[in-house]
């Protein structure tokens, strides 16, 4: 087990790319957990409102939020698995160099598994985003004809309040 500085330096160079991939996966996990937190917060608000009184619109929104939760959870699981596989790749790079093992095929298999998990993660995230956007379109508030966006619409019998100096 004669370790040469040049060999370790080369192994570290090979491990840099997976480390950057691991950084991206970590950032993706932050995004996914933030989305999950917002979904959970909104679900709690709706459940509190349903404790006060039943409302079909709240129930429909809760159903959509539960579907979104499942999609985000799948995405988080796949992203975590991807990070796990990348960590195994980094460990195999160093073990192969230190123990003079040829782990090239194993490294390639784990890299393909990591990329497949990453593809699955992005796929579930896109499905969740699509579900969120679709639900938003169906629940959007319809403005009366002639109302401009950002301008409050007063009932016909009310006048615009005057500001006193």
Short mmCIF file of C-alpha atoms in Angstrom, two decimals:
data_model
loop_
_atom_site.label_atom_id
_atom_site.label_comp_id
_atom_site.label_asym_id
_atom_site.label_seq_id
_atom_site.Cartn_x
_atom_site.Cartn_y
_atom_site.Cartn_z
CA UNK A 1 0.00 0.00 0.00
CA UNK A 2 2.48 2.54 -1.25
CA UNK A 3 0.54 5.78 -1.77
CA UNK A 4 2.11 8.32 -4.07
CA UNK A 5 1.29 12.03 -3.76
CA UNK A 6 0.70 12.22 -7.52
CA UNK A 7 -1.84 9.38 -7.34
CA UNK A 8 -3.80 11.05 -4.54
CA UNK A 9 -3.66 14.39 -6.37
CA UNK A 10 -5.07 12.74 -9.49
CA UNK A 11 -7.80 11.05 -7.44
CA UNK A 12 -8.74 14.37 -5.86
CA UNK A 13 -8.97 15.88 -9.34
CA UNK A 14 -11.30 13.06 -10.37
CA UNK A 15 -13.42 13.56 -7.25
CA UNK A 16 -13.94 17.30 -7.87
CA UNK A 17 -16.73 16.84 -10.45
CA UNK A 18 -18.81 14.55 -8.20
CA UNK A 19 -18.31 17.01 -5.32
CA UNK A 20 -19.74 19.81 -7.45
CA UNK A 21 -22.64 17.53 -8.37
CA UNK A 22 -23.14 16.91 -4.66
CA UNK A 23 -23.28 20.68 -4.07
CA UNK A 24 -25.99 21.01 -6.71
CA UNK A 25 -27.94 18.15 -5.16
CA UNK A 26 -27.73 19.85 -1.76
CA UNK A 27 -29.09 23.06 -3.27
CA UNK A 28 -31.88 21.08 -4.92
CA UNK A 29 -32.77 19.56 -1.55
CA UNK A 30 -33.03 23.05 -0.06
CA UNK A 31 -35.43 24.10 -2.83
CA UNK A 32 -37.52 20.95 -2.41
CA UNK A 33 -37.76 21.22 1.37
CA UNK A 34 -38.76 24.89 1.09
CA UNK A 35 -41.55 23.96 -1.32
CA UNK A 36 -42.64 21.17 1.02
CA UNK A 37 -42.65 23.58 3.97
CA UNK A 38 -44.89 26.03 2.12
CA UNK A 39 -47.27 23.24 1.16
CA UNK A 40 -47.45 22.06 4.76
CA UNK A 41 -48.02 25.60 6.03
CA UNK A 42 -50.88 26.14 3.58
CA UNK A 43 -52.39 22.76 4.52
CA UNK A 44 -52.37 23.72 8.19
CA UNK A 45 -54.13 27.01 7.43
CA UNK A 46 -56.82 25.24 5.44
CA UNK A 47 -57.27 22.54 8.09
CA UNK A 48 -57.69 25.24 10.74
CA UNK A 49 -60.32 26.92 8.57
CA UNK A 50 -62.09 23.60 8.09
CA UNK A 51 -62.22 23.17 11.88
CA UNK A 52 -64.34 26.32 11.95
CA UNK A 53 -66.64 25.27 9.14
CA UNK A 54 -66.74 22.91 6.18
CA UNK A 55 -66.00 24.36 2.75
CA UNK A 56 -65.79 22.41 -0.54
CA UNK A 57 -63.21 24.77 -2.01
CA UNK A 58 -60.91 24.22 0.97
CA UNK A 59 -61.30 20.46 0.62
CA UNK A 60 -60.43 20.60 -3.09
CA UNK A 61 -57.36 22.68 -2.36
CA UNK A 62 -56.32 20.29 0.42
CA UNK A 63 -56.61 17.36 -2.00
CA UNK A 64 -54.33 19.18 -4.42
CA UNK A 65 -51.88 20.02 -1.63
CA UNK A 66 -51.76 16.36 -0.55
CA UNK A 67 -50.94 15.32 -4.14
CA UNK A 68 -48.24 17.98 -4.29
CA UNK A 69 -46.82 16.74 -0.98
CA UNK A 70 -46.47 13.22 -2.35
CA UNK A 71 -44.75 14.46 -5.51
CA UNK A 72 -42.30 16.59 -3.53
CA UNK A 73 -41.59 13.68 -1.16
CA UNK A 74 -40.76 11.42 -4.14
CA UNK A 75 -38.50 14.15 -5.51
CA UNK A 76 -36.75 14.56 -2.15
CA UNK A 77 -36.24 10.80 -1.88
CA UNK A 78 -34.74 10.57 -5.36
CA UNK A 79 -32.52 13.59 -4.75
CA UNK A 80 -31.28 12.06 -1.51
CA UNK A 81 -30.60 8.74 -3.25
CA UNK A 82 -28.69 10.64 -5.94
CA UNK A 83 -26.54 12.30 -3.28
CA UNK A 84 -25.95 8.93 -1.63
CA UNK A 85 -24.77 7.41 -4.92
CA UNK A 86 -22.45 10.35 -5.56
CA UNK A 87 -20.93 9.89 -2.09
CA UNK A 88 -20.37 6.21 -2.88
CA UNK A 89 -18.67 7.22 -6.15
CA UNK A 90 -16.30 9.55 -4.29
CA UNK A 91 -15.49 6.84 -1.74
CA UNK A 92 -14.87 4.29 -4.50
CA UNK A 93 -12.52 6.70 -6.28
CA UNK A 94 -10.35 6.96 -3.19
CA UNK A 95 -10.59 3.29 -2.20
CA UNK A 96 -9.75 2.18 -5.72
CA UNK A 97 -6.67 4.38 -5.71
CA UNK A 98 -5.50 3.47 -2.22
CA UNK A 99 -6.11 -0.28 -2.53
CA UNK A 100 -5.19 -0.53 -6.23
CA UNK A 101 -8.62 -1.91 -7.13
CA UNK A 102 -10.20 -1.51 -10.54
CA UNK A 103 -13.61 -0.13 -9.67
CA UNK A 104 -14.24 1.62 -12.98
CA UNK A 105 -17.32 -0.42 -13.88
CA UNK A 106 -18.83 0.02 -10.42
CA UNK A 107 -18.18 3.74 -10.51
CA UNK A 108 -19.88 3.94 -13.92
CA UNK A 109 -22.91 1.98 -12.66
CA UNK A 110 -23.31 4.20 -9.61
CA UNK A 111 -22.90 7.31 -11.74
CA UNK A 112 -25.68 6.13 -14.07
CA UNK A 113 -27.86 5.37 -11.03
CA UNK A 114 -27.16 8.85 -9.64
CA UNK A 115 -28.09 10.51 -12.93
CA UNK A 116 -31.28 8.43 -13.21
CA UNK A 117 -32.25 9.49 -9.68
CA UNK A 118 -31.56 13.11 -10.59
CA UNK A 119 -33.73 12.79 -13.70
CA UNK A 120 -36.51 11.29 -11.58
CA UNK A 121 -36.12 14.09 -9.03
CA UNK A 122 -36.51 16.75 -11.72
CA UNK A 123 -39.44 14.87 -13.26
CA UNK A 124 -41.37 14.79 -9.99
CA UNK A 125 -40.52 18.44 -9.33
CA UNK A 126 -41.87 19.41 -12.76
CA UNK A 127 -45.04 17.41 -12.12
CA UNK A 128 -45.49 19.20 -8.79
CA UNK A 129 -44.93 22.60 -10.39
CA UNK A 130 -47.40 21.76 -13.17
CA UNK A 131 -50.00 20.61 -10.62
CA UNK A 132 -49.47 23.79 -8.60
CA UNK A 133 -49.81 26.04 -11.67
CA UNK A 134 -52.87 24.17 -12.95
CA UNK A 135 -54.58 24.41 -9.56
CA UNK A 136 -53.78 28.13 -9.45
CA UNK A 137 -55.38 28.68 -12.85
CA UNK A 138 -58.57 26.90 -11.84
CA UNK A 139 -58.84 28.80 -8.54
CA UNK A 140 -58.01 32.25 -9.83
CA UNK A 141 -60.29 35.09 -8.87
CA UNK A 142 -62.32 36.46 -11.76
CA UNK A 143 -62.43 40.25 -11.88
CA UNK A 144 -65.51 42.11 -13.03
CA UNK A 145 -65.40 43.41 -16.59
CA UNK A 146 -63.57 46.72 -16.91
CA UNK A 147 -61.51 46.29 -13.73
CA UNK A 148 -57.80 46.87 -14.07
CA UNK A 149 -55.31 44.68 -12.31
CA UNK A 150 -54.13 46.21 -9.03
CA UNK A 151 -57.06 48.63 -8.79
CA UNK A 152 -59.63 47.89 -6.08
CA UNK A 153 -63.14 47.44 -7.41
CA UNK A 154 -65.79 49.16 -5.31
CA UNK A 155 -69.45 48.20 -5.40
CA UNK A 156 -71.56 50.49 -7.65
CA UNK A 157 -73.18 52.31 -4.67
CA UNK A 158 -69.85 53.25 -3.07
CA UNK A 159 -67.61 56.15 -4.05
CA UNK A 160 -63.87 56.35 -3.84
CA UNK A 161 -62.91 57.44 -0.34
CA UNK A 162 -61.36 60.88 -0.09
CA UNK A 163 -58.13 61.34 1.78
CA UNK A 164 -58.21 64.22 4.27
CA UNK A 165 -55.20 66.54 4.38
#
